[in-house]
């Protein structure tokens, strides 16, 4: 099980196991807070999520699952890929997901 996000023709996924990291940033929607935003609109939101992950690293490590499926560093890499995709999206597509 995981989160599946699409921006135009680009698709991304990550395990639900790290959802606590996303909900610590957006308590209501987690990563789904990006859904419905255009690429341009999402960039500040995604950068805020990235900064939250970096600044709160020590606290967020508690959300790493015991089963090894998901990690803080993998989550940071995932968010970086989302930021890159949003910055490169010249059609200003809308984020969609599961």
PDB file of C-alpha atoms in Angstrom:
ATOM      1  CA  UNK A   1       0.000   0.000   0.000  1.00  0.00           C
ATOM      2  CA  UNK A   2       1.195   3.457  -0.737  1.00  0.00           C
ATOM      3  CA  UNK A   3       0.543   6.934  -1.974  1.00  0.00           C
ATOM      4  CA  UNK A   4       0.309   7.356  -5.745  1.00  0.00           C
ATOM      5  CA  UNK A   5       0.709  10.852  -7.159  1.00  0.00           C
ATOM      6  CA  UNK A   6       0.549  12.048 -10.746  1.00  0.00           C
ATOM      7  CA  UNK A   7       1.573  15.328 -12.312  1.00  0.00           C
ATOM      8  CA  UNK A   8       0.772  15.224 -15.996  1.00  0.00           C
ATOM      9  CA  UNK A   9       2.532  12.166 -17.393  1.00  0.00           C
ATOM     10  CA  UNK A  10       4.841  11.752 -14.382  1.00  0.00           C
ATOM     11  CA  UNK A  11       3.927   9.297 -11.633  1.00  0.00           C
ATOM     12  CA  UNK A  12       5.342   8.887  -8.141  1.00  0.00           C
ATOM     13  CA  UNK A  13       4.678   6.532  -5.264  1.00  0.00           C
ATOM     14  CA  UNK A  14       5.838   6.022  -1.721  1.00  0.00           C
ATOM     15  CA  UNK A  15       4.808   3.711   1.097  1.00  0.00           C
ATOM     16  CA  UNK A  16       2.097   4.647   3.585  1.00  0.00           C
ATOM     17  CA  UNK A  17       4.510   3.569   6.315  1.00  0.00           C
ATOM     18  CA  UNK A  18       5.990   7.067   6.502  1.00  0.00           C
ATOM     19  CA  UNK A  19       2.644   8.856   6.568  1.00  0.00           C
ATOM     20  CA  UNK A  20       3.413  10.194  10.049  1.00  0.00           C
ATOM     21  CA  UNK A  21       6.122  12.383   8.549  1.00  0.00           C
ATOM     22  CA  UNK A  22       3.643  13.889   6.100  1.00  0.00           C
ATOM     23  CA  UNK A  23       0.931  14.363   8.718  1.00  0.00           C
ATOM     24  CA  UNK A  24       3.397  16.110  11.016  1.00  0.00           C
ATOM     25  CA  UNK A  25       3.573  18.809   8.316  1.00  0.00           C
ATOM     26  CA  UNK A  26      -0.083  18.858   7.237  1.00  0.00           C
ATOM     27  CA  UNK A  27      -2.133  17.359  10.058  1.00  0.00           C
ATOM     28  CA  UNK A  28      -5.340  17.249   8.035  1.00  0.00           C
ATOM     29  CA  UNK A  29      -4.210  15.945   4.642  1.00  0.00           C
ATOM     30  CA  UNK A  30      -0.596  14.784   4.871  1.00  0.00           C
ATOM     31  CA  UNK A  31       0.947  14.481   1.404  1.00  0.00           C
ATOM     32  CA  UNK A  32      -2.549  14.665  -0.057  1.00  0.00           C
ATOM     33  CA  UNK A  33      -2.382  18.393   0.719  1.00  0.00           C
ATOM     34  CA  UNK A  34      -0.689  18.772  -2.655  1.00  0.00           C
ATOM     35  CA  UNK A  35      -3.618  17.195  -4.536  1.00  0.00           C
ATOM     36  CA  UNK A  36      -5.544  19.693  -6.631  1.00  0.00           C
ATOM     37  CA  UNK A  37      -2.695  22.202  -6.702  1.00  0.00           C
ATOM     38  CA  UNK A  38      -1.098  23.170  -9.985  1.00  0.00           C
ATOM     39  CA  UNK A  39       2.613  22.548 -10.394  1.00  0.00           C
ATOM     40  CA  UNK A  40       3.324  26.247  -9.800  1.00  0.00           C
ATOM     41  CA  UNK A  41       1.022  26.445  -6.762  1.00  0.00           C
ATOM     42  CA  UNK A  42       2.563  23.333  -5.250  1.00  0.00           C
ATOM     43  CA  UNK A  43       6.163  24.513  -5.211  1.00  0.00           C
ATOM     44  CA  UNK A  44       5.941  26.627  -2.003  1.00  0.00           C
ATOM     45  CA  UNK A  45       3.921  23.859  -0.286  1.00  0.00           C
ATOM     46  CA  UNK A  46       6.445  21.193  -1.274  1.00  0.00           C
ATOM     47  CA  UNK A  47       9.406  23.350  -0.267  1.00  0.00           C
ATOM     48  CA  UNK A  48       7.717  23.897   3.098  1.00  0.00           C
ATOM     49  CA  UNK A  49       7.350  20.128   3.479  1.00  0.00           C
ATOM     50  CA  UNK A  50      11.008  19.632   2.556  1.00  0.00           C
ATOM     51  CA  UNK A  51      12.144  22.250   5.091  1.00  0.00           C
ATOM     52  CA  UNK A  52       9.922  20.659   7.745  1.00  0.00           C
ATOM     53  CA  UNK A  53      11.535  17.285   7.115  1.00  0.00           C
ATOM     54  CA  UNK A  54      15.049  18.732   7.358  1.00  0.00           C
ATOM     55  CA  UNK A  55      14.463  20.919  10.413  1.00  0.00           C
ATOM     56  CA  UNK A  56      12.622  18.204  12.336  1.00  0.00           C
ATOM     57  CA  UNK A  57      14.776  15.233  11.322  1.00  0.00           C
ATOM     58  CA  UNK A  58      15.462  13.969  14.837  1.00  0.00           C
ATOM     59  CA  UNK A  59      11.782  14.024  15.798  1.00  0.00           C
ATOM     60  CA  UNK A  60      10.680  12.469  12.509  1.00  0.00           C
ATOM     61  CA  UNK A  61      12.989   9.473  12.810  1.00  0.00           C
ATOM     62  CA  UNK A  62      10.422   8.034  15.225  1.00  0.00           C
ATOM     63  CA  UNK A  63       8.102   7.646  12.216  1.00  0.00           C
ATOM     64  CA  UNK A  64      10.471   5.273  10.441  1.00  0.00           C
ATOM     65  CA  UNK A  65       8.734   1.897  10.358  1.00  0.00           C
ATOM     66  CA  UNK A  66      10.216  -1.079  12.175  1.00  0.00           C
ATOM     67  CA  UNK A  67       9.707  -3.256   9.096  1.00  0.00           C
ATOM     68  CA  UNK A  68      12.223  -1.187   7.082  1.00  0.00           C
ATOM     69  CA  UNK A  69       9.713  -0.147   4.406  1.00  0.00           C
ATOM     70  CA  UNK A  70      10.260   3.603   4.365  1.00  0.00           C
ATOM     71  CA  UNK A  71      12.773   5.979   5.899  1.00  0.00           C
ATOM     72  CA  UNK A  72      13.343   9.631   6.645  1.00  0.00           C
ATOM     73  CA  UNK A  73      16.042   9.896   3.967  1.00  0.00           C
ATOM     74  CA  UNK A  74      13.832   8.150   1.402  1.00  0.00           C
ATOM     75  CA  UNK A  75      11.032  10.574   2.220  1.00  0.00           C
ATOM     76  CA  UNK A  76      13.353  13.557   1.713  1.00  0.00           C
ATOM     77  CA  UNK A  77      14.451  12.115  -1.642  1.00  0.00           C
ATOM     78  CA  UNK A  78      10.806  11.561  -2.627  1.00  0.00           C
ATOM     79  CA  UNK A  79       9.856  15.172  -1.815  1.00  0.00           C
ATOM     80  CA  UNK A  80      12.891  16.404  -3.771  1.00  0.00           C
ATOM     81  CA  UNK A  81      11.645  14.472  -6.809  1.00  0.00           C
ATOM     82  CA  UNK A  82       8.205  16.082  -6.417  1.00  0.00           C
ATOM     83  CA  UNK A  83       9.737  19.558  -6.217  1.00  0.00           C
ATOM     84  CA  UNK A  84      11.846  18.897  -9.312  1.00  0.00           C
ATOM     85  CA  UNK A  85       8.821  17.624 -11.236  1.00  0.00           C
ATOM     86  CA  UNK A  86       6.764  20.676 -10.250  1.00  0.00           C
ATOM     87  CA  UNK A  87       9.560  23.045 -11.281  1.00  0.00           C
ATOM     88  CA  UNK A  88       9.989  21.314 -14.641  1.00  0.00           C
ATOM     89  CA  UNK A  89       6.267  21.120 -15.438  1.00  0.00           C
ATOM     90  CA  UNK A  90       5.826  23.740 -18.155  1.00  0.00           C
ATOM     91  CA  UNK A  91       2.147  22.808 -18.696  1.00  0.00           C
ATOM     92  CA  UNK A  92       1.275  23.677 -15.069  1.00  0.00           C
ATOM     93  CA  UNK A  93      -0.534  20.364 -14.595  1.00  0.00           C
ATOM     94  CA  UNK A  94      -2.538  19.602 -11.461  1.00  0.00           C
ATOM     95  CA  UNK A  95      -1.408  17.063  -8.870  1.00  0.00           C
ATOM     96  CA  UNK A  96      -3.712  14.075  -8.667  1.00  0.00           C
ATOM     97  CA  UNK A  97      -3.515  10.971  -6.549  1.00  0.00           C
ATOM     98  CA  UNK A  98      -5.081   7.956  -4.994  1.00  0.00           C
TER      99      UNK A  98
END
